[in-house]
CSV table of C-alpha atoms in Angstrom, one decimal:
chain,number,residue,atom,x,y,z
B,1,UNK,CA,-2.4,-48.5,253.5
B,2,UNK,CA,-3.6,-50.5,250.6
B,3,UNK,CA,-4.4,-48.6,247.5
B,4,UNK,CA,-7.8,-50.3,244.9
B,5,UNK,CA,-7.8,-50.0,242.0
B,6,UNK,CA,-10.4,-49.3,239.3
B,7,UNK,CA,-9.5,-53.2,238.3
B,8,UNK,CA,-9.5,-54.5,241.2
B,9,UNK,CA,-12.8,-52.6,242.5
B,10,UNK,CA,-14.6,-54.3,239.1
B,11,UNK,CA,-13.2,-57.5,240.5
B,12,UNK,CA,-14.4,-57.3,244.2
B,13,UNK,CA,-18.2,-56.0,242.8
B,14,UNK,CA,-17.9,-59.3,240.3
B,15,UNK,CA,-17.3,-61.4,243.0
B,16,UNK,CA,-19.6,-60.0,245.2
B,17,UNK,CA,-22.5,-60.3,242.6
B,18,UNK,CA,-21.6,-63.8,241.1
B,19,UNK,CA,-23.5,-66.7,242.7
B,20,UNK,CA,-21.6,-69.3,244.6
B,21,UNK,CA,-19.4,-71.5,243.0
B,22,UNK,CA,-21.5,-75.1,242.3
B,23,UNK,CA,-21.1,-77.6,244.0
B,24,UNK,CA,-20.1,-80.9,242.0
B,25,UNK,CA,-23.1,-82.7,241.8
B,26,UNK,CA,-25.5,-80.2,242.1
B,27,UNK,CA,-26.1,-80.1,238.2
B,28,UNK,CA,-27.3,-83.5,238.4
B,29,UNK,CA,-29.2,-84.0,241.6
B,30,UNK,CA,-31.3,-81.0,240.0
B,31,UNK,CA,-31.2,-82.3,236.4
B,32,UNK,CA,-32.7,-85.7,237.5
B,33,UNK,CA,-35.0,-84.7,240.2
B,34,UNK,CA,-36.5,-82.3,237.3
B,35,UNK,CA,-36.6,-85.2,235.0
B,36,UNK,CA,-38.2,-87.5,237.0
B,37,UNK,CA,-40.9,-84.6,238.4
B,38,UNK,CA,-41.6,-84.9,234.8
B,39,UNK,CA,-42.8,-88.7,234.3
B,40,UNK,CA,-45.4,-87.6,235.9
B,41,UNK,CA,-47.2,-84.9,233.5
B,42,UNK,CA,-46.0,-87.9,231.2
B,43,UNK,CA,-48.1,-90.5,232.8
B,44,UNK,CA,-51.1,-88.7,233.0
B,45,UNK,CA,-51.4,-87.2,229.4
B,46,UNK,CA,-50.7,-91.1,228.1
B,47,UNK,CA,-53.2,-92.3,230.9
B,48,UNK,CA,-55.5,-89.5,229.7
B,49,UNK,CA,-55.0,-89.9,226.0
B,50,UNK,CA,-55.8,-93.8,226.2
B,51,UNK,CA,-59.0,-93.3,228.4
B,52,UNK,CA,-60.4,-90.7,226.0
B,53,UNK,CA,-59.6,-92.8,223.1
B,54,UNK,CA,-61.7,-95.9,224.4
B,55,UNK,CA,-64.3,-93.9,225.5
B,56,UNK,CA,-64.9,-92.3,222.0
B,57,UNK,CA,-66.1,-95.9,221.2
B,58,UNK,CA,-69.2,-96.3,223.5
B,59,UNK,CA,-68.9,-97.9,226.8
B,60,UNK,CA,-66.7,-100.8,227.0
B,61,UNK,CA,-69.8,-103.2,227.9
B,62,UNK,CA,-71.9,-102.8,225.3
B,63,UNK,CA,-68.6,-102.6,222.9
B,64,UNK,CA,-67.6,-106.4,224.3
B,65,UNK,CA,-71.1,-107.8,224.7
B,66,UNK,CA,-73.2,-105.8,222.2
B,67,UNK,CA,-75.9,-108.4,220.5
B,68,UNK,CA,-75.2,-111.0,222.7
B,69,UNK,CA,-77.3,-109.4,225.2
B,70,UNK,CA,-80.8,-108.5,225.6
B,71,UNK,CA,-81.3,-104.3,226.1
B,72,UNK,CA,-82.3,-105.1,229.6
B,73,UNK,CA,-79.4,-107.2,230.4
B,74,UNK,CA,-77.1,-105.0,228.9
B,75,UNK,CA,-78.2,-101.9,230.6
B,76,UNK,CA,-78.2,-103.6,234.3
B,77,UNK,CA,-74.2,-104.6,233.0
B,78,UNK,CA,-73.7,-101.0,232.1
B,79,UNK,CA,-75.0,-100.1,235.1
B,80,UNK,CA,-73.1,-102.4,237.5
B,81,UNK,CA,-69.8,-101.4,236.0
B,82,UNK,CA,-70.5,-97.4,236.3
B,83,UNK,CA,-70.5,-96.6,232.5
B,84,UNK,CA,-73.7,-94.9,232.6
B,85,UNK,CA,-72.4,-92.2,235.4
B,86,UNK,CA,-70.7,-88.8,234.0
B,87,UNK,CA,-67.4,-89.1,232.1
B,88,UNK,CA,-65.4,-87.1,234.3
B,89,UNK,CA,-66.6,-89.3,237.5
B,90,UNK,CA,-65.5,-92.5,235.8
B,91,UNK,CA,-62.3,-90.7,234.7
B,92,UNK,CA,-61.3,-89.6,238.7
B,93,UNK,CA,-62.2,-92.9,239.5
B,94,UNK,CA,-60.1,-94.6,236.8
B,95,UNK,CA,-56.9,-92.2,237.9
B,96,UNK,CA,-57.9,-93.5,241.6
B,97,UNK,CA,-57.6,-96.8,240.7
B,98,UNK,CA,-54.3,-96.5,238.5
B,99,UNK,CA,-52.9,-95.0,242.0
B,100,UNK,CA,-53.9,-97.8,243.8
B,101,UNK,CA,-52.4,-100.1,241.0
B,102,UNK,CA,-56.2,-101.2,239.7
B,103,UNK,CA,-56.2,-101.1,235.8
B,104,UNK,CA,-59.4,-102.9,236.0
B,105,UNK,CA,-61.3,-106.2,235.1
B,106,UNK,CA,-61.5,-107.7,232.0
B,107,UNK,CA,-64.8,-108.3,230.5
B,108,UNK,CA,-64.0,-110.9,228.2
B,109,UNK,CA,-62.6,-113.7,231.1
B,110,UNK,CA,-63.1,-111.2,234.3
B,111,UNK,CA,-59.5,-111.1,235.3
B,112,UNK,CA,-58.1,-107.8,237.1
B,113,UNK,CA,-55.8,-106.5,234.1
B,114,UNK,CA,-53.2,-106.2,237.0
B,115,UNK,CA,-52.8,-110.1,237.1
B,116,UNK,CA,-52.8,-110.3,233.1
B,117,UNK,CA,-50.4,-107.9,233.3
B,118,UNK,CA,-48.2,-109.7,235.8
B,119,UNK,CA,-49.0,-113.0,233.7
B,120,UNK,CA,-47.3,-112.2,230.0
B,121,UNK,CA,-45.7,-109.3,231.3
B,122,UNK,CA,-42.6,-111.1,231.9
B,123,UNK,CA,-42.5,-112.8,228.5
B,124,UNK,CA,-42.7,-109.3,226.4
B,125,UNK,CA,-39.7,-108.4,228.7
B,126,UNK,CA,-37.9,-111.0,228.2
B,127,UNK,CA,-38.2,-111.0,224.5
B,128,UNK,CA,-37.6,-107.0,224.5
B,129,UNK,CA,-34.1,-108.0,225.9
B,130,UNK,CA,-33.4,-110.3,223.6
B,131,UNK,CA,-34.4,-108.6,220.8
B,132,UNK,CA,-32.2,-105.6,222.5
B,133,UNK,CA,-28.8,-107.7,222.6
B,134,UNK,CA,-29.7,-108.2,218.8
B,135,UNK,CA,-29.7,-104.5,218.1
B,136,UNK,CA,-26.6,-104.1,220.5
B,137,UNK,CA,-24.7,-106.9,219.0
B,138,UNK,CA,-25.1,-106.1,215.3
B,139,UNK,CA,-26.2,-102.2,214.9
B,140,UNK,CA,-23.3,-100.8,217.6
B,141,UNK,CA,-19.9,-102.9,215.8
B,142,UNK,CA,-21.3,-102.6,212.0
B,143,UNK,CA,-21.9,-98.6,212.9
B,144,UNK,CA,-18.8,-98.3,213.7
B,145,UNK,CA,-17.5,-100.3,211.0
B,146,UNK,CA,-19.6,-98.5,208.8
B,147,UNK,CA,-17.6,-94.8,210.4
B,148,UNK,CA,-14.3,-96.8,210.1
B,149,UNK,CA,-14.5,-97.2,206.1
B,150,UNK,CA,-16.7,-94.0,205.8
B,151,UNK,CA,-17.6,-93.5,201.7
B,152,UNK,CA,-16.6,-97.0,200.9
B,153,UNK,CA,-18.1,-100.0,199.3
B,154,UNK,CA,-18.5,-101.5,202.8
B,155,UNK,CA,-19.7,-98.5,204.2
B,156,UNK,CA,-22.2,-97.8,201.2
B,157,UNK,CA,-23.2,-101.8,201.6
B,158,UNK,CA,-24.1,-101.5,205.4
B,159,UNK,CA,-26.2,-98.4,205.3
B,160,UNK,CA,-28.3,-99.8,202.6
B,161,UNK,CA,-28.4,-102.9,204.4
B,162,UNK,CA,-30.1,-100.7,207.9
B,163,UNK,CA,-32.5,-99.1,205.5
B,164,UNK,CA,-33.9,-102.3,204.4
B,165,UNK,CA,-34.0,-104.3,207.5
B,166,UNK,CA,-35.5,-101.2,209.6
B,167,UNK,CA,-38.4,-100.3,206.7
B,168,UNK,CA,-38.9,-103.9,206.4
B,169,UNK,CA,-42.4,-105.1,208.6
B,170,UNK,CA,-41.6,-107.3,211.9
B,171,UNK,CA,-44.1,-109.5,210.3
B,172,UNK,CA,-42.9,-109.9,207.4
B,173,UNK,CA,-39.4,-110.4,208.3
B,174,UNK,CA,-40.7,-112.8,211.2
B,175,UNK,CA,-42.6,-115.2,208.4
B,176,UNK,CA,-39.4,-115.2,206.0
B,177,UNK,CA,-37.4,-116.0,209.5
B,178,UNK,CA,-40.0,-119.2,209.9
B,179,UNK,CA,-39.7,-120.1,206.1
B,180,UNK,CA,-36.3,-120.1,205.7
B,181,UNK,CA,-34.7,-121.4,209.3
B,182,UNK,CA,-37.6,-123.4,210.7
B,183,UNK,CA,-39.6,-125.2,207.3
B,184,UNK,CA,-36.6,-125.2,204.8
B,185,UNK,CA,-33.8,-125.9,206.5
B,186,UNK,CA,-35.4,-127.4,210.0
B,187,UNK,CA,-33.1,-126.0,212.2
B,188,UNK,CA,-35.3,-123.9,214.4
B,189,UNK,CA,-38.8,-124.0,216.0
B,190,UNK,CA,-41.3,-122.6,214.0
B,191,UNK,CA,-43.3,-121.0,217.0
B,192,UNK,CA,-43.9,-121.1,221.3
B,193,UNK,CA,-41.3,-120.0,223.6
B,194,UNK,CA,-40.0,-123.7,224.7
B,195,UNK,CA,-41.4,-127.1,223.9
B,196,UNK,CA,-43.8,-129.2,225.7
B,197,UNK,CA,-41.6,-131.4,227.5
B,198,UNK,CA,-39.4,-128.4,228.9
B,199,UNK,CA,-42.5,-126.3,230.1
B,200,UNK,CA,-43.7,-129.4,231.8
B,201,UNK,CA,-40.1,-129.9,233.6
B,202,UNK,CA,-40.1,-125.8,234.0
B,203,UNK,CA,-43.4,-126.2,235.7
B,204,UNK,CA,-42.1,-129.1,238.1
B,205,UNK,CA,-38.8,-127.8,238.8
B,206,UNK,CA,-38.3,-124.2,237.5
B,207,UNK,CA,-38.2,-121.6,239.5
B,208,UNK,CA,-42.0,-120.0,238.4
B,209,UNK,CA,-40.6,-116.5,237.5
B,210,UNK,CA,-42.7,-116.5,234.0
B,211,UNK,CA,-39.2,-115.3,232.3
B,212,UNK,CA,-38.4,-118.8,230.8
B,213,UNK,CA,-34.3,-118.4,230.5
B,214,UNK,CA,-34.5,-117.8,234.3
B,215,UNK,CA,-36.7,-120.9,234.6
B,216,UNK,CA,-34.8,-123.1,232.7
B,217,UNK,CA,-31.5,-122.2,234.2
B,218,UNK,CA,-33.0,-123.0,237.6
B,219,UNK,CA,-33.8,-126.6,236.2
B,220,UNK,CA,-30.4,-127.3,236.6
B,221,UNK,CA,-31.1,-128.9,232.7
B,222,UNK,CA,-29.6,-128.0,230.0
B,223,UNK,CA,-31.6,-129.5,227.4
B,224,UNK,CA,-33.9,-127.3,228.8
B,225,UNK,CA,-32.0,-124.2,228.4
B,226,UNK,CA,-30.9,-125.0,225.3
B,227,UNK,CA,-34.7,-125.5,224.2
B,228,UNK,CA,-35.9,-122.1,225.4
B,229,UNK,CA,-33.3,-120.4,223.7
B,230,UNK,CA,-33.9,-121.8,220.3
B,231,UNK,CA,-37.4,-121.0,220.7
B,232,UNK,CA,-36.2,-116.9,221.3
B,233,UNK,CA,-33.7,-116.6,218.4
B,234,UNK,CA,-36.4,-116.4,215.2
B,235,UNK,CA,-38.5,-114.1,217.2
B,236,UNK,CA,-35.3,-112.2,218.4
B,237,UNK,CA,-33.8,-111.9,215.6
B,238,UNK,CA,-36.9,-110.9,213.5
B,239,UNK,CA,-37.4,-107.9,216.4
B,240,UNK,CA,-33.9,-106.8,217.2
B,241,UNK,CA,-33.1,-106.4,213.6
B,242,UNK,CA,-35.9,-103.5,213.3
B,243,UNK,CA,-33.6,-101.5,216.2
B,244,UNK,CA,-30.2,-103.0,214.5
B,245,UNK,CA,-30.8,-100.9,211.8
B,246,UNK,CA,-31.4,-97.5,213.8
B,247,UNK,CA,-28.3,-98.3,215.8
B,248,UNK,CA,-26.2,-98.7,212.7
B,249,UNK,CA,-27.0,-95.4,211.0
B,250,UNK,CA,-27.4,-93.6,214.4
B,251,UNK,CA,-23.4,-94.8,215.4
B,252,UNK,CA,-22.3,-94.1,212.0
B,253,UNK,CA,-23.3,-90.8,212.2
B,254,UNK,CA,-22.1,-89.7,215.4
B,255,UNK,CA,-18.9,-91.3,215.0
B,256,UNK,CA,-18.2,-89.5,212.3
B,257,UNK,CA,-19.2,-86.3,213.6
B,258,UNK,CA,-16.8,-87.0,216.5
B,259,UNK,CA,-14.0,-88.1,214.3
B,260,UNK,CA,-13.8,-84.2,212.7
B,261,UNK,CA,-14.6,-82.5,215.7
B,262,UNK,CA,-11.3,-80.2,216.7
B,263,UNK,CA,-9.5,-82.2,219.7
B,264,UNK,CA,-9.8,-85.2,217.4
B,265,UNK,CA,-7.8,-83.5,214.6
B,266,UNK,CA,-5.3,-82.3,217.3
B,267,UNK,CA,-5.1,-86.1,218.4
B,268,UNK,CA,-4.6,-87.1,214.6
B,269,UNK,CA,-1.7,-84.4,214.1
B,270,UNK,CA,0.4,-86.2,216.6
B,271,UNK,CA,0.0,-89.7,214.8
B,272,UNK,CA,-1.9,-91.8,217.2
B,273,UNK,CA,-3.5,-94.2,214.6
B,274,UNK,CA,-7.0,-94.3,213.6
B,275,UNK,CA,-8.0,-97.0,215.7
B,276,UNK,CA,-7.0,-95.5,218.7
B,277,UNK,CA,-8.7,-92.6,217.2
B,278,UNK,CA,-12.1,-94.0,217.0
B,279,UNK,CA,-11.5,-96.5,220.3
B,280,UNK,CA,-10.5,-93.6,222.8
B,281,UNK,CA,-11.3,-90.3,221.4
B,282,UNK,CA,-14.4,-90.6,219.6
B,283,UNK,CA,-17.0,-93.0,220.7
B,284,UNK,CA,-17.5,-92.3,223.9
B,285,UNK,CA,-18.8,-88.5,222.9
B,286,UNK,CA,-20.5,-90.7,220.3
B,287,UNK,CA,-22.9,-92.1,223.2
B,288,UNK,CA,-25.1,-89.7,224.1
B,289,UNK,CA,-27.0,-89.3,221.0
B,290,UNK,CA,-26.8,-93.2,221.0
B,291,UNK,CA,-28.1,-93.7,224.5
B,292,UNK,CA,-30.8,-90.7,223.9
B,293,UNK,CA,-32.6,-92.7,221.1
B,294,UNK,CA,-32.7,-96.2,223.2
B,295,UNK,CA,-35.1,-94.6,225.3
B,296,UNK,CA,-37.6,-94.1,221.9
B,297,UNK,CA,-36.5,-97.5,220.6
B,298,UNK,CA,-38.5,-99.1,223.9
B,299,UNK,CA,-41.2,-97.9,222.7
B,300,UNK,CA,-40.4,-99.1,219.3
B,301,UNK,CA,-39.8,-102.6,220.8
B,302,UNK,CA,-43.1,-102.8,222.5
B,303,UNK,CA,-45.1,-101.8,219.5
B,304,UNK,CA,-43.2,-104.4,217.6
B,305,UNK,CA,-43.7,-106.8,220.0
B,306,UNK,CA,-47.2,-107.0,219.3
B,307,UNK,CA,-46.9,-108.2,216.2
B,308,UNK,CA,-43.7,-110.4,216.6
B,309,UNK,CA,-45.6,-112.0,219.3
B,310,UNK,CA,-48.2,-112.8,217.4
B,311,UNK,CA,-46.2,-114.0,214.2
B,312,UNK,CA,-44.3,-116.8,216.5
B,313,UNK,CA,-47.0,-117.1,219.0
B,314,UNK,CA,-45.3,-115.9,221.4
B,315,UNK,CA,-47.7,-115.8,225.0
B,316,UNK,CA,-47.0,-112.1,225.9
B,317,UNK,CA,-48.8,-108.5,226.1
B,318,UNK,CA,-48.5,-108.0,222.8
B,319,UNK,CA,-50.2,-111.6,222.0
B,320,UNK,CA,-52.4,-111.1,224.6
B,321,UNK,CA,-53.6,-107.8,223.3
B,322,UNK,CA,-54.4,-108.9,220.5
B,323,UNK,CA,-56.8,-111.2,221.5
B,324,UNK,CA,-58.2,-109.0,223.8
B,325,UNK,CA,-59.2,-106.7,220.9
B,326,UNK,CA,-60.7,-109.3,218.9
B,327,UNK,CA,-63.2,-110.0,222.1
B,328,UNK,CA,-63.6,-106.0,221.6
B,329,UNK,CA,-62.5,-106.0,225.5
B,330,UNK,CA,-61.4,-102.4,225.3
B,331,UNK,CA,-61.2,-102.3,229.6
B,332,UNK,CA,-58.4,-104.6,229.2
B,333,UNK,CA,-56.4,-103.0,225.9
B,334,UNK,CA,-57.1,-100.0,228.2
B,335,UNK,CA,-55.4,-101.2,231.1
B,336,UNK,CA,-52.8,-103.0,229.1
B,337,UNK,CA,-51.9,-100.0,226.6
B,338,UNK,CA,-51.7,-97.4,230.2
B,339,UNK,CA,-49.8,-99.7,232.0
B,340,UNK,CA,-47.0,-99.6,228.7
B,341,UNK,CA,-47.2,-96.0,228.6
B,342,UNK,CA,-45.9,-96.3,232.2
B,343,UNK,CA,-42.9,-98.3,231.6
B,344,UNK,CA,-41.8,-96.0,228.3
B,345,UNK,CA,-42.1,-93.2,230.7
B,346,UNK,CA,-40.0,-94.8,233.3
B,347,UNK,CA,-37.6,-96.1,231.1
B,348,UNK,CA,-37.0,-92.8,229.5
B,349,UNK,CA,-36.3,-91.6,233.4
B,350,UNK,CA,-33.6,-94.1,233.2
B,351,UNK,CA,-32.1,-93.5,229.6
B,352,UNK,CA,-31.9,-89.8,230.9
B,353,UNK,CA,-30.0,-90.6,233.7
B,354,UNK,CA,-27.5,-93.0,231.9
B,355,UNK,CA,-27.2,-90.3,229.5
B,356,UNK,CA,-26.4,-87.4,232.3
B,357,UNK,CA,-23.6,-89.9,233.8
B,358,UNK,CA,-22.4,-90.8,230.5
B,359,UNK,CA,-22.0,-86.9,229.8
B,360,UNK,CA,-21.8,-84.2,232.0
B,361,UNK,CA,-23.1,-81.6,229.5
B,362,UNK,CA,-26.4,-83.3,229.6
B,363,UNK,CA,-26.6,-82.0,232.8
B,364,UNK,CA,-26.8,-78.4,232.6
């Protein structure tokens, strides 16, 4: 007969009390369906936010058409559209119509804001990816550059270099783009995202997606292609620059946290060099950080694009809003400015999940 223990007894009772063992996996089908429960909540405060925000102006109708009206004209307008019912009515009715993907009319040139959005939606996010393999391209390699020769001349050269290009305005940096590449020097267009002649053959032969790379490639041209992406590198450029220089100080940082951490060390007392250092050991805990803040820089990006868009007149949301609020047309910035509070919501969603495969730990 088997004697227990006083050890072994604490053992059997620990078992016995401890919850199952989890299953791999389970930390992350939980951690995303959580995170994407929470888009959500997101969506509606944004939606909510933006909805009280044009309101606090007056209705929308007499906001666009105020004066060119008479009062009788302008009440049967107000009354047509709804504006004169209870606030919380037209706000159920404007979440109703989000859910049924209605953002609205426009007042200014009666368009449903859905069909505007479709319209120069696809050239914001084309020039948000462009301006994105800017950042990638220069912030990520000078970062770690910058880790590499860490309280050097180099190093001291590149961060002061981020500093300026991210506190310096898109505008600004988008007319000194245009002075020096496209007036002085000629070698680039000054504004437009293709020529002419290569939206006419687009038009004819292209394949109509409203992303002009996509429609230029499908021209089977390459004039064509060429010319649409001479148009995108000012205005690229001018954008990606402003996230370059986050990248840059963001990677340095990290890396360098990385490169003291304790396994590194142990890694270094064996003599594997410092490249092999910094290529295998450190950057890829370096990420997560990194991939965190791309999610914020989105949002960055589509504020930016407003004015880069309309620096280079560039036919997108962001040049499109603008005009919008000049007309005072506050139903379509409405629409407009909820339906890019959905994509940064959704686009975090997916930074979080890149994030959770990129590092476990985020999991949990």
């Amino acid at each position: 007969m088997t004697t227990l223990t006083t050890d072994d007894t604490a053992s059997a009772a620990a078992a016995a009390t401890t919850p199952g063992r989890r299953r791999p996996g389970g930390g992350l089908g939980r951690y995303l369906l959580v995170r994407f429960l929470l888009i959500f909540p997101t969506i509606l405060i944004l939606v909510t936010t933006v909805f009280v925000m044009m309101r606090a102006t007056g209705d929308p109708i007499t906001a666009a058409l105020g004066g060119r009206l008479t009062a009788d004209q302008l009440a049967e307008r107000i009354h047509d559209a709804g504006y004169d019912r209870p606030i919380v009515v037209q706000y159920l009715e404007y979440l109703g119509g989000i859910l049924r993907g209605d953002f609205g009319t426009t007042i200014s040139d009666n368009r449903p804001v859905t069909e505007v959005l479709l319209t120069y939606g696809a050239a914001t996010l084309e020039l948000a990816v462009y301006a994105l393999v800017v950042a990638f391209a220069v912030g990520i390699p000078l970062g770690r550059l910058a880790a590499a020769r860490r309280d050097t001349g180099a190093d001291a050269t590149l961060r002061v270099s981020a500093v300026l290009v991210y506190a310096t305005p898109v505008f600004f940096a988008g007319m000194l783009l245009k002075l020096v590449f496209s007036v002085w020097l000629g070698w680039l267009p000054v504004a437009g995202r293709a020529s002419t002649g290569a939206e006419i053959q687009m038009q004819r032969t292209g394949a109509d997606t409203g992303i002009y790379l996509v429609d230029a490639i499908s021209t089977g041209d390459g004039a064509v292609v060429a010319d649409v992406l001479e148009h995108a590198v000012l205005p690229a450029i001018a954008l990606g620059l402003l996230t370059a220089g986050v990248f840059l100080r963001l990677v340095r940082t990290n890396v360098i946290g990385t490169l003291t951490t304790g396994y590194v060390e142990a890694a270094r007392s064996r003599g594997v060099s410092e490249r092999r250092l910094l290529r295998k050991h450190a950057w890829r805990p370096a990420l997560v950080p990194i991939i965190t803040v791309i999610g914020l820089q989105i949002a960055l990006l589509l504020a930016g694009a407003v004015l880069t868009e309309t620096t280079f007149e560039w036919k997108g949301l962001g040049f499109q809003l603008v005009q919008y609020l000049l007309a005072r047309d506050f139903v379509a910035v409405q629409g407009m400015v909820a339906m890019l509070a959905v994509i940064v919501a959704l686009t975090n969603f997916v930074v979080d999940v890149i994030a959770a495969l990129v590092d476990p730990r985020v999991r949990y």
